C-alpha cells in the first residue's frame, strides 16, 4: 500500500511530467510578453517609414515683407518668442483685462498695443502656415481661438457679406 | 516622525542624479544625455523585464493557494454569489475577474485593515481592540497610478507624428478647467500630490518609517523628481517644444539627432526618466509585471475539485508501519507488542 504514491510518481516520471519545464503556462506568459513588447514598441512601430520633418513657420506675409530688414523683429527676440510666446500672451491678457494697460514696450524700445488680433495677427496674418505649423506638429491645441478669431480680416469680410 | 539614513540616502541619490545632467548638459554632452543614455535605459528596461518574467515563469509553484475570503465551490446547495466567485475563483474566467479587480482597482489594498488598541470606558485597565477599514493607502495608490498613466499617455504626443486620436482627447479632458496658458493638467497636480502623500506616509508613520528601506524611498524621490522637473519645464522654465519633439521622434525612428537649444531642464527630466527605466526591472517597481505572477491571485482555488501535483521532483521517502515492524520485530516481540507478521512462528 505504501508504494502506491511512489507508483503514481513513477508513472508521472515516465510521462515526462517532472522534466524541467522551460516555462509554466508558457502560452499565457508569451502573450503577456508580446503585449508588453507591443506597448513599449508602439511609438517605434507607429513612426516606421515616416520621415517626420521639423515644421518651419513661414514669416513671409505682406505685412512683414513691407518692413525693412532692421525692422523685421518681433516684440521680443526670436529665441525668447519661440519658447515663451504663450507666457507673453497670458501676461498681455492679464494686463489688458485686469489692469486696462494696453501699451507694451518691446526689446527695441518700440511701443506695441497688447492685442493678439490687432498686433500679433497684423504681421502674422498666415495662421495656417505660422501658428498652426508647430502646434499641429507638437499636438498642441491652444484655447486662444475659442474666443479670438484666427483670421480677423477674412472673418470681418465674411460678416460684411452676410449683412449685405 | 523623522528621517532615517535610507531616506537621506535616497534623497541625496536623486539630487546627484539631477546634478549629473545639469553639469553634463552644460559641458555640452548632449549626445550622451539625449541619445546614448535613453537608448541604453530603454534596452535595460525591456530586456530586464523580459528576463524577470521568464525567470518567474520558470519557477514552479507547488500549491494552489485557496483564499478564504469567499465561499469556495462546494456542495450544489451552498449558494455562491458573484463576490464569492471573484474572491475564490474556481475557473479561469473567474480568475481573470479577480486579476482584473486587482490590476485595475487594487482590490487587496482596498481590503486594508488597521488594528488599533483604543481605551475603553468599561475596561479602563485594558483597552478595546478595533479593526477598522483604512482606504488612505488605496486612494493614494489609485491616484498615483492612474495619474501616472494619463501623464504617460499624454507624452505619446512627443513620440508620434501625426499624434494619434486619443492623445488630444486625453489632453482636453486633463486640461478641462483651462487654467493658465499652457493649460494646467489635472493629472500633474494629482500625481505630485499622491507622491507627496505616499512619501509623507512613510516618513510620518513610525511603524512604516521603521519598515521602509532605501528601495522604498528612492523610487518615490525619483518619480517626484521626474514630476517636478516636468512641471517646471511646462509652466516655468520653458524649453523649445518643437526641438524636444524632433529629438523624441528622431529617437523612435532610429535617426538620432540632437537639435540645438533645448534647455538643461529637459536633459534633467530625460536623465531622471532614463534612470527610472533602467532601475525598473531590478527594483520593487517590477510589480507592474509581477502582479500577474501573484499566486494568491492568479490560481483558481479548485484544490478540492482537481488533483494538483507538485511540479518539483519530490520522491517522498516513505517509512511505513511494516518497515518499522521489520526493523524492530525482535524488540517488539520481547516487549509483548502484537505483530502483524511473526516470522519466527
Short mmCIF file of C-alpha atoms in Angstrom, two decimals:
data_model
loop_
_atom_site.label_atom_id
_atom_site.label_comp_id
_atom_site.label_asym_id
_atom_site.label_seq_id
_atom_site.Cartn_x
_atom_site.Cartn_y
_atom_site.Cartn_z
CA UNK A 1 0.00 0.00 0.00
CA UNK A 2 2.81 2.39 0.90
CA UNK A 3 4.24 2.16 -2.59
CA UNK A 4 1.10 3.44 -4.29
CA UNK A 5 2.22 7.08 -4.01
CA UNK A 6 5.61 6.20 -5.42
CA UNK A 7 3.92 4.31 -8.26
CA UNK A 8 2.00 7.45 -9.20
CA UNK A 9 5.23 9.44 -9.11
CA UNK A 10 6.98 6.78 -11.22
CA UNK A 11 4.15 6.76 -13.75
CA UNK A 12 4.27 10.53 -13.94
CA UNK A 13 8.03 10.44 -14.39
CA UNK A 14 7.58 8.14 -17.38
CA UNK A 15 5.20 10.63 -18.97
CA UNK A 16 7.84 13.34 -18.61
CA UNK A 17 5.87 15.30 -16.03
CA UNK A 18 8.92 16.08 -13.93
CA UNK A 19 11.20 17.09 -16.78
CA UNK A 20 12.42 20.62 -16.07
CA UNK A 21 10.00 22.86 -17.92
CA UNK A 22 11.08 25.85 -19.93
CA UNK A 23 8.16 27.87 -18.59
CA UNK A 24 4.98 27.09 -16.71
CA UNK A 25 1.90 28.43 -18.51
CA UNK A 26 4.27 29.33 -21.32
CA UNK A 27 1.50 30.32 -23.73
CA UNK A 28 -0.01 32.87 -21.37
CA UNK A 29 3.39 34.24 -20.39
CA UNK A 30 4.41 34.69 -24.02
CA UNK A 31 1.14 36.51 -24.75
CA UNK A 32 1.96 38.78 -21.79
CA UNK A 33 5.46 39.44 -23.09
CA UNK A 34 4.06 40.23 -26.54
CA UNK A 35 1.61 42.72 -25.01
CA UNK A 36 4.45 44.34 -23.05
CA UNK A 37 6.58 44.49 -26.17
CA UNK A 38 3.73 45.97 -28.21
CA UNK A 39 3.14 48.69 -25.60
CA UNK A 40 6.82 49.62 -25.47
CA UNK A 41 7.24 49.38 -29.23
CA UNK A 42 4.08 51.36 -30.06
CA UNK A 43 5.81 54.70 -30.73
CA UNK A 44 8.53 52.90 -32.71
CA UNK A 45 6.10 50.93 -34.86
CA UNK A 46 3.78 53.90 -35.29
CA UNK A 47 6.53 56.00 -36.84
CA UNK A 48 8.00 53.34 -39.13
CA UNK A 49 8.58 54.65 -42.63
CA UNK A 50 7.56 58.19 -41.77
CA UNK A 51 10.11 60.89 -42.33
CA UNK A 52 9.00 63.48 -39.83
CA UNK A 53 10.26 66.88 -40.84
CA UNK A 54 10.58 69.69 -38.38
CA UNK A 55 7.93 72.33 -39.06
CA UNK A 56 9.01 75.71 -40.34
CA UNK A 57 6.60 78.54 -39.67
CA UNK A 58 6.51 80.99 -42.57
CA UNK A 59 7.31 84.64 -41.96
CA UNK A 60 6.77 85.99 -45.46
CA UNK A 61 3.41 87.69 -45.07
CA UNK A 62 2.81 91.00 -46.93
CA UNK A 63 2.96 92.97 -43.68
CA UNK A 64 6.37 91.54 -42.81
CA UNK A 65 7.69 91.96 -46.37
CA UNK A 66 6.90 95.68 -46.20
CA UNK A 67 9.25 96.11 -43.27
CA UNK A 68 12.92 96.89 -43.75
CA UNK A 69 15.44 94.28 -42.62
CA UNK A 70 16.25 96.14 -39.42
CA UNK A 71 12.58 96.42 -38.53
CA UNK A 72 11.85 92.74 -39.06
CA UNK A 73 11.75 91.84 -35.38
CA UNK A 74 9.04 90.66 -33.04
CA UNK A 75 8.25 92.34 -29.73
CA UNK A 76 10.94 90.26 -28.06
CA UNK A 77 13.99 88.45 -29.55
CA UNK A 78 13.23 85.42 -31.67
CA UNK A 79 14.57 82.65 -29.35
CA UNK A 80 12.55 84.13 -26.50
CA UNK A 81 9.38 84.28 -28.58
CA UNK A 82 9.86 80.72 -29.82
CA UNK A 83 9.76 79.36 -26.29
CA UNK A 84 7.80 81.92 -24.26
CA UNK A 85 5.14 83.39 -26.59
CA UNK A 86 2.33 81.68 -24.69
CA UNK A 87 3.52 83.18 -21.43
CA UNK A 88 3.74 86.60 -23.02
CA UNK A 89 0.20 86.31 -24.36
CA UNK A 90 -1.12 85.30 -20.94
CA UNK A 91 0.63 88.31 -19.39
CA UNK A 92 -0.84 90.55 -22.06
CA UNK A 93 -4.30 89.21 -21.41
CA UNK A 94 -3.98 89.79 -17.67
CA UNK A 95 -2.70 93.34 -18.11
CA UNK A 96 -5.35 94.31 -20.63
CA UNK A 97 -8.31 92.63 -18.97
CA UNK A 98 -7.45 93.27 -15.32
CA UNK A 99 -5.43 96.49 -15.35
CA UNK A 100 -6.61 98.13 -18.58
CA UNK A 101 -2.97 98.57 -19.64
CA UNK A 102 -2.59 98.35 -23.39
CA UNK A 103 0.94 99.52 -24.07
CA UNK A 104 3.85 97.11 -24.23
CA UNK A 105 7.42 98.27 -24.69
CA UNK A 106 9.33 95.75 -26.78
CA UNK A 107 13.02 94.97 -26.56
CA UNK A 108 13.74 97.57 -29.25
CA UNK A 109 12.01 100.21 -27.05
CA UNK A 110 9.19 100.37 -29.60
CA UNK A 111 5.70 100.52 -28.07
CA UNK A 112 3.12 97.99 -29.17
CA UNK A 113 -0.57 97.65 -28.40
CA UNK A 114 -1.16 94.47 -26.43
CA UNK A 115 -3.59 92.66 -28.70
CA UNK A 116 -3.48 89.21 -30.22
CA UNK A 117 -5.77 90.00 -33.14
CA UNK A 118 -4.64 93.55 -33.87
CA UNK A 119 -0.91 93.33 -33.17
CA UNK A 120 0.25 89.73 -33.49
CA UNK A 121 -2.01 88.80 -36.36
CA UNK A 122 -1.24 92.07 -38.14
CA UNK A 123 2.16 90.72 -39.13
CA UNK A 124 1.47 87.01 -38.71
CA UNK A 125 -1.66 87.00 -40.81
CA UNK A 126 -0.92 83.46 -42.02
CA UNK A 127 -2.45 81.41 -39.22
CA UNK A 128 -2.29 78.10 -41.12
CA UNK A 129 1.36 78.46 -42.08
CA UNK A 130 2.57 80.15 -38.91
CA UNK A 131 0.78 79.27 -35.65
CA UNK A 132 -0.65 76.01 -36.81
CA UNK A 133 2.56 74.53 -38.23
CA UNK A 134 4.25 73.99 -34.87
CA UNK A 135 1.05 73.49 -32.92
CA UNK A 136 -0.09 70.66 -35.17
CA UNK A 137 3.35 69.08 -35.15
CA UNK A 138 3.57 69.18 -31.35
CA UNK A 139 -0.06 68.17 -30.83
CA UNK A 140 -0.94 71.42 -29.10
CA UNK A 141 -4.46 72.86 -29.19
CA UNK A 142 -4.23 76.29 -27.56
CA UNK A 143 -7.53 77.65 -26.34
CA UNK A 144 -6.83 81.15 -27.72
CA UNK A 145 -9.20 80.52 -30.59
CA UNK A 146 -12.24 79.62 -28.57
CA UNK A 147 -12.73 83.40 -28.16
CA UNK A 148 -10.39 85.01 -30.69
CA UNK A 149 -10.68 84.83 -34.45
CA UNK A 150 -7.56 83.50 -36.07
CA UNK A 151 -8.12 85.22 -39.42
CA UNK A 152 -9.73 88.55 -38.43
CA UNK A 153 -9.75 90.12 -41.90
CA UNK A 154 -11.36 87.15 -43.61
CA UNK A 155 -13.79 86.85 -40.72
CA UNK A 156 -14.78 90.51 -40.97
CA UNK A 157 -15.18 90.26 -44.73
CA UNK A 158 -17.40 87.24 -44.29
CA UNK A 159 -19.54 89.07 -41.74
CA UNK A 160 -19.94 92.04 -44.07
CA UNK A 161 -21.09 89.75 -46.88
CA UNK A 162 -23.65 88.13 -44.59
CA UNK A 163 -25.08 91.52 -43.65
CA UNK A 164 -25.42 92.55 -47.28
CA UNK B 1 8.28 61.48 12.61
CA UNK B 2 11.82 61.68 11.43
CA UNK B 3 14.20 60.79 8.66
CA UNK B 4 16.41 57.77 8.67
CA UNK B 5 19.54 57.03 6.74
CA UNK B 6 17.63 55.26 3.95
CA UNK B 7 15.54 58.37 3.40
CA UNK B 8 18.54 60.70 3.35
CA UNK B 9 20.45 58.35 1.08
CA UNK B 10 17.59 58.23 -1.46
CA UNK B 11 17.13 61.98 -1.38
CA UNK B 12 20.82 62.64 -1.98
CA UNK B 13 20.96 59.97 -4.69
CA UNK B 14 18.21 61.80 -6.58
CA UNK B 15 19.92 65.16 -6.03
CA UNK B 16 23.09 63.69 -7.56
CA UNK B 17 21.02 62.33 -10.45
CA UNK B 18 19.75 65.88 -11.05
CA UNK B 19 23.24 67.36 -10.89
CA UNK B 20 24.80 64.86 -13.33
CA UNK B 21 22.85 66.04 -16.43
CA UNK B 22 22.99 69.62 -15.12
CA UNK B 23 26.76 69.52 -15.31
CA UNK B 24 26.83 67.22 -18.34
CA UNK B 25 24.49 69.34 -20.48
CA UNK B 26 26.41 72.47 -19.52
CA UNK B 27 29.58 70.71 -20.67
CA UNK B 28 27.87 70.03 -23.99
CA UNK B 29 27.46 66.25 -23.77
CA UNK B 30 24.06 66.44 -25.45
CA UNK B 31 24.60 63.29 -27.49
CA UNK B 32 25.25 61.24 -24.36
CA UNK B 33 22.28 62.57 -22.38
CA UNK B 34 19.93 62.90 -25.36
CA UNK B 35 20.68 59.70 -27.29
CA UNK B 36 23.05 57.18 -25.68
CA UNK B 37 21.59 57.08 -22.18
CA UNK B 38 17.90 56.99 -23.24
CA UNK B 39 18.57 54.10 -25.68
CA UNK B 40 20.59 52.22 -23.09
CA UNK B 41 17.90 52.75 -20.45
CA UNK B 42 15.14 51.64 -22.82
CA UNK B 43 17.08 48.48 -23.66
CA UNK B 44 17.72 47.67 -19.99
CA UNK B 45 14.04 48.26 -19.26
CA UNK B 46 12.71 45.88 -21.90
CA UNK B 47 15.40 43.21 -21.65
CA UNK B 48 15.34 43.31 -17.86
CA UNK B 49 11.57 42.99 -17.67
CA UNK B 50 11.55 40.04 -20.09
CA UNK B 51 14.37 38.39 -18.10
CA UNK B 52 12.41 38.76 -14.85
CA UNK B 53 9.20 37.48 -16.46
CA UNK B 54 10.88 34.38 -17.92
CA UNK B 55 12.60 33.73 -14.59
CA UNK B 56 9.30 33.90 -12.74
CA UNK B 57 7.59 31.72 -15.33
CA UNK B 58 10.23 29.00 -14.90
CA UNK B 59 9.74 28.87 -11.15
CA UNK B 60 7.41 26.04 -10.17
CA UNK B 61 4.54 26.85 -7.86
CA UNK B 62 3.93 23.83 -5.62
CA UNK B 63 0.47 24.54 -4.33
CA UNK B 64 -2.73 26.18 -5.29
CA UNK B 65 -3.35 28.77 -2.63
CA UNK B 66 -7.03 28.98 -1.80
CA UNK B 67 -8.11 32.27 -0.29
CA UNK B 68 -10.68 32.09 2.43
CA UNK B 69 -12.36 35.43 1.83
CA UNK B 70 -15.08 33.90 -0.34
CA UNK B 71 -17.17 30.72 -0.25
CA UNK B 72 -15.31 28.01 -2.11
CA UNK B 73 -17.17 25.89 -4.62
CA UNK B 74 -18.74 23.13 -2.58
CA UNK B 75 -21.99 21.18 -2.48
CA UNK B 76 -24.53 22.31 -5.05
CA UNK B 77 -26.97 23.68 -2.48
CA UNK B 78 -24.40 26.04 -0.93
CA UNK B 79 -25.03 29.38 -2.53
CA UNK B 80 -22.18 31.32 -4.10
CA UNK B 81 -22.65 34.94 -5.04
CA UNK B 82 -20.63 36.74 -7.71
CA UNK B 83 -18.49 38.13 -4.91
CA UNK B 84 -17.61 34.60 -3.79
CA UNK B 85 -16.77 33.64 -7.35
CA UNK B 86 -14.43 36.60 -7.71
CA UNK B 87 -12.84 36.19 -4.28
CA UNK B 88 -12.48 32.43 -4.52
CA UNK B 89 -12.49 31.57 -8.21
CA UNK B 90 -12.95 28.04 -9.47
CA UNK B 91 -12.11 28.53 -13.15
CA UNK B 92 -10.08 30.71 -15.49
CA UNK B 93 -12.88 33.19 -16.20
CA UNK B 94 -13.31 33.95 -12.53
CA UNK B 95 -9.54 34.14 -12.10
CA UNK B 96 -9.43 36.74 -14.88
CA UNK B 97 -12.13 38.64 -12.98
CA UNK B 98 -10.09 38.53 -9.79
CA UNK B 99 -6.92 39.61 -11.60
CA UNK B 100 -8.80 42.48 -13.27
CA UNK B 101 -10.05 43.67 -9.87
CA UNK B 102 -6.51 43.50 -8.56
CA UNK B 103 -4.77 45.13 -11.52
CA UNK B 104 -7.34 47.82 -12.29
CA UNK B 105 -8.81 48.58 -8.87
CA UNK B 106 -6.15 47.37 -6.39
CA UNK B 107 -8.58 45.08 -4.58
CA UNK B 108 -6.11 43.89 -1.95
CA UNK B 109 -5.23 47.45 -0.94
CA UNK B 110 -8.94 48.20 -0.73
CA UNK B 111 -9.20 45.42 1.82
CA UNK B 112 -6.62 47.14 4.00
CA UNK B 113 -7.44 46.99 7.70
CA UNK B 114 -5.96 48.83 10.62
CA UNK B 115 -5.67 47.28 14.03
CA UNK B 116 -5.74 49.63 16.96
CA UNK B 117 -5.95 49.32 20.75
CA UNK B 118 -8.35 52.01 21.91
CA UNK B 119 -9.08 52.99 25.53
CA UNK B 120 -12.40 51.59 26.68
CA UNK B 121 -14.54 53.06 29.43
CA UNK B 122 -15.91 49.73 30.62
CA UNK B 123 -12.45 48.21 30.86
CA UNK B 124 -10.15 51.07 31.85
CA UNK B 125 -7.18 48.89 32.84
CA UNK B 126 -7.03 47.37 29.34
CA UNK B 127 -8.42 48.52 26.06
CA UNK B 128 -10.53 47.52 23.17
CA UNK B 129 -9.06 46.03 20.03
CA UNK B 130 -10.53 47.72 16.99
CA UNK B 131 -10.25 46.67 13.39
CA UNK B 132 -11.23 49.38 11.01
CA UNK B 133 -11.03 49.79 7.31
CA UNK B 134 -8.43 52.28 6.07
CA UNK B 135 -8.66 53.39 2.49
CA UNK B 136 -5.95 56.08 2.52
CA UNK B 137 -3.25 53.93 1.01
CA UNK B 138 -5.72 52.68 -1.59
CA UNK B 139 -6.76 56.22 -2.51
CA UNK B 140 -3.13 57.34 -2.70
CA UNK B 141 -2.16 54.37 -4.85
CA UNK B 142 -5.13 54.77 -7.22
CA UNK B 143 -4.48 58.50 -7.59
CA UNK B 144 -0.79 57.91 -8.24
CA UNK B 145 -1.11 55.05 -10.71
CA UNK B 146 -3.93 56.46 -12.79
CA UNK B 147 -2.48 59.97 -12.98
CA UNK B 148 0.84 58.42 -13.99
CA UNK B 149 -0.96 56.50 -16.74
CA UNK B 150 -2.58 59.70 -18.01
CA UNK B 151 0.75 61.56 -17.90
CA UNK B 152 2.42 58.71 -19.77
CA UNK B 153 -0.26 58.57 -22.47
CA UNK B 154 -0.05 62.35 -22.89
CA UNK B 155 3.66 62.02 -23.57
CA UNK B 156 2.86 59.98 -26.69
CA UNK B 157 2.36 63.30 -28.46
CA UNK B 158 6.12 63.78 -28.40
CA UNK B 159 6.85 60.38 -29.92
CA UNK B 160 4.25 60.15 -32.66
CA UNK B 161 3.77 62.13 -35.83
CA UNK B 162 0.87 62.57 -36.53
CA UNK B 163 -0.44 62.41 -32.98
CA UNK B 164 -2.92 59.52 -32.55
CA UNK B 165 -6.56 60.45 -31.96
CA UNK B 166 -6.81 59.54 -28.28
CA UNK B 167 -3.97 61.79 -27.13
CA UNK B 168 -5.74 65.11 -27.84
CA UNK B 169 -8.85 63.66 -26.21
CA UNK B 170 -6.97 62.71 -23.03
CA UNK B 171 -5.35 66.15 -23.04
CA UNK B 172 -8.60 68.03 -23.44
CA UNK B 173 -10.15 66.13 -20.53
CA UNK B 174 -7.00 66.57 -18.47
CA UNK B 175 -6.90 70.34 -19.05
CA UNK B 176 -10.68 70.69 -18.73
CA UNK B 177 -10.59 73.77 -16.48
CA UNK B 178 -8.37 75.72 -18.92
CA UNK B 179 -6.43 77.47 -16.18
CA UNK B 180 -3.39 79.43 -17.36
CA UNK B 181 -1.50 79.07 -20.65
CA UNK B 182 -0.30 76.41 -21.26
CA UNK B 183 -3.39 74.85 -19.69
CA UNK B 184 -2.74 73.20 -16.34
CA UNK B 185 -3.13 69.43 -16.43
CA UNK B 186 -5.03 67.94 -13.51
CA UNK B 187 -3.06 64.70 -13.79
CA UNK B 188 0.18 66.54 -13.00
CA UNK B 189 -1.24 68.02 -9.81
CA UNK B 190 -2.79 64.71 -8.74
CA UNK B 191 0.45 62.85 -9.49
CA UNK B 192 2.56 65.17 -7.36
CA UNK B 193 0.00 65.30 -4.54
CA UNK B 194 -0.26 61.50 -4.45
CA UNK B 195 3.52 61.10 -4.47
CA UNK B 196 3.91 63.59 -1.63
CA UNK B 197 1.22 61.75 0.34
CA UNK B 198 2.92 58.37 -0.25
CA UNK B 199 6.23 59.85 0.85
CA UNK B 200 4.88 61.68 3.92
CA UNK B 201 3.07 58.50 4.90
CA UNK B 202 6.39 56.65 5.07
CA UNK B 203 8.10 59.43 7.00
CA UNK B 204 5.30 60.39 9.39
CA UNK B 205 4.01 56.97 10.47
CA UNK B 206 6.56 55.48 12.91
CA UNK B 207 5.62 51.89 12.02
CA UNK B 208 6.03 52.50 8.30
CA UNK B 209 9.12 54.55 8.90
CA UNK B 210 10.66 51.57 10.69
CA UNK B 211 9.73 49.25 7.80
CA UNK B 212 10.87 51.48 4.96
CA UNK B 213 14.11 50.88 3.12
CA UNK B 214 16.10 52.92 0.64
CA UNK B 215 14.39 50.85 -2.07
CA UNK B 216 11.09 52.35 -0.90
CA UNK B 217 12.19 55.96 -0.67
CA UNK B 218 14.32 56.08 -3.80
CA UNK B 219 11.54 55.40 -6.35
CA UNK B 220 9.33 57.97 -4.61
CA UNK B 221 12.01 60.65 -4.70
CA UNK B 222 12.93 59.70 -8.26
CA UNK B 223 9.38 59.91 -9.61
CA UNK B 224 8.85 63.08 -7.59
CA UNK B 225 11.95 64.48 -9.30
CA UNK B 226 10.55 63.49 -12.70
CA UNK B 227 7.20 65.09 -11.90
CA UNK B 228 8.68 68.30 -10.55
CA UNK B 229 11.13 68.69 -13.45
CA UNK B 230 8.26 68.08 -15.89
CA UNK B 231 6.02 70.66 -14.23
CA UNK B 232 8.87 73.20 -14.08
CA UNK B 233 9.57 72.59 -17.76
CA UNK B 234 5.96 73.02 -18.81
CA UNK B 235 4.99 76.05 -16.76
CA UNK B 236 8.14 77.87 -15.64
CA UNK B 237 11.46 77.24 -17.35
CA UNK B 238 10.23 76.79 -20.89
CA UNK B 239 12.05 74.72 -23.46
CA UNK B 240 11.69 74.63 -27.22
CA UNK B 241 8.93 72.05 -27.56
CA UNK B 242 9.39 71.62 -31.32
CA UNK B 243 13.05 70.75 -30.76
CA UNK B 244 12.09 68.33 -27.97
CA UNK B 245 9.67 66.58 -30.28
CA UNK B 246 12.31 66.45 -33.03
CA UNK B 247 14.62 64.69 -30.59
CA UNK B 248 11.91 62.26 -29.44
CA UNK B 249 10.78 61.42 -32.98
CA UNK B 250 14.42 61.02 -34.02
CA UNK B 251 14.87 58.51 -31.19
CA UNK B 252 11.89 56.36 -32.14
CA UNK B 253 12.67 56.41 -35.86
CA UNK B 254 16.30 55.41 -35.17
CA UNK B 255 17.69 58.54 -36.83
CA UNK B 256 19.04 60.07 -33.64
CA UNK B 257 19.94 63.74 -33.84
CA UNK B 258 20.15 66.36 -31.15
CA UNK B 259 18.54 69.67 -32.11
CA UNK B 260 20.24 72.78 -30.78
CA UNK B 261 18.96 74.92 -27.99
CA UNK B 262 16.98 72.64 -25.69
CA UNK B 263 17.11 73.89 -22.10
CA UNK B 264 19.03 71.99 -19.44
CA UNK B 265 15.81 71.24 -17.53
CA UNK B 266 14.84 68.92 -20.38
CA UNK B 267 18.05 66.91 -20.01
CA UNK B 268 17.44 66.65 -16.26
CA UNK B 269 13.92 65.35 -16.91
CA UNK B 270 15.14 62.90 -19.56
CA UNK B 271 18.01 61.64 -17.40
CA UNK B 272 15.70 61.00 -14.43
CA UNK B 273 13.29 59.12 -16.71
CA UNK B 274 16.20 57.09 -18.12
CA UNK B 275 17.26 56.27 -14.57
CA UNK B 276 13.74 55.15 -13.76
CA UNK B 277 13.62 52.91 -16.84
CA UNK B 278 17.00 51.35 -16.11
CA UNK B 279 16.18 50.92 -12.41
CA UNK B 280 12.74 49.49 -13.11
CA UNK B 281 13.48 45.77 -13.72
CA UNK B 282 15.71 45.38 -10.67
CA UNK B 283 13.50 47.26 -8.24
CA UNK B 284 10.19 46.80 -6.49
CA UNK B 285 8.62 48.63 -9.42
CA UNK B 286 8.58 45.37 -11.40
CA UNK B 287 5.30 44.67 -9.65
CA UNK B 288 3.97 46.01 -12.95
CA UNK B 289 4.79 42.57 -14.39
CA UNK B 290 4.98 40.70 -11.09
CA UNK B 291 1.35 41.28 -10.20
CA UNK B 292 0.40 38.80 -12.91
CA UNK B 293 2.53 36.18 -11.15
CA UNK B 294 1.00 36.61 -7.67
CA UNK B 295 -0.04 33.07 -6.90
CA UNK B 296 -2.66 34.04 -4.34
CA UNK B 297 -4.37 35.93 -7.16
CA UNK B 298 -3.69 34.07 -10.40
CA UNK B 299 -4.62 30.47 -9.48
CA UNK B 300 -8.09 29.04 -9.23
CA UNK B 301 -8.95 27.77 -5.76
CA UNK B 302 -10.05 24.36 -7.04
CA UNK B 303 -7.88 22.18 -4.80
CA UNK B 304 -10.84 20.05 -3.79
CA UNK B 305 -12.11 19.51 -7.32
CA UNK B 306 -8.90 18.79 -9.21
CA UNK B 307 -5.79 16.94 -8.11
CA UNK B 308 -2.70 19.11 -8.37
CA UNK B 309 0.70 17.54 -8.31
CA UNK B 310 3.70 19.36 -7.01
CA UNK B 311 5.80 20.06 -10.09
CA UNK B 312 9.00 19.68 -8.11
CA UNK B 313 10.92 16.45 -8.31
CA UNK B 314 9.90 15.19 -4.93
CA UNK B 315 10.50 11.47 -4.25
CA UNK B 316 8.96 11.11 -0.80
CA UNK B 317 10.84 8.61 1.38
CA UNK B 318 8.13 6.56 3.00
CA UNK B 319 8.74 4.64 6.23
CA UNK B 320 5.64 2.55 6.67
CA UNK B 321 4.43 0.60 9.68
CA UNK B 322 5.62 -2.65 8.08
CA UNK B 323 9.11 -1.14 7.60
CA UNK B 324 9.09 -0.32 11.29
CA UNK B 325 7.91 -3.80 12.25
CA UNK B 326 10.57 -5.42 10.03
CA UNK B 327 13.23 -3.32 11.66
CA UNK B 328 12.18 -3.81 15.28
CA UNK B 329 10.45 -7.18 15.20
CA UNK B 330 12.67 -8.74 17.85
CA UNK B 331 12.38 -5.85 20.25
CA UNK B 332 8.63 -5.60 19.75
CA UNK B 333 8.15 -9.25 20.37
CA UNK B 334 10.29 -9.04 23.51
CA UNK B 335 8.16 -6.16 24.74
CA UNK B 336 5.00 -8.13 24.04
CA UNK B 337 3.63 -5.82 21.33
CA UNK B 338 1.31 -7.68 18.93
CA UNK B 339 2.83 -8.17 15.47
CA UNK B 340 1.23 -8.20 12.05
CA UNK B 341 3.58 -10.83 10.83
CA UNK B 342 5.60 -13.07 13.13
CA UNK B 343 8.39 -14.59 11.03
CA UNK B 344 9.62 -16.92 13.79
CA UNK B 345 6.33 -18.76 14.10
#
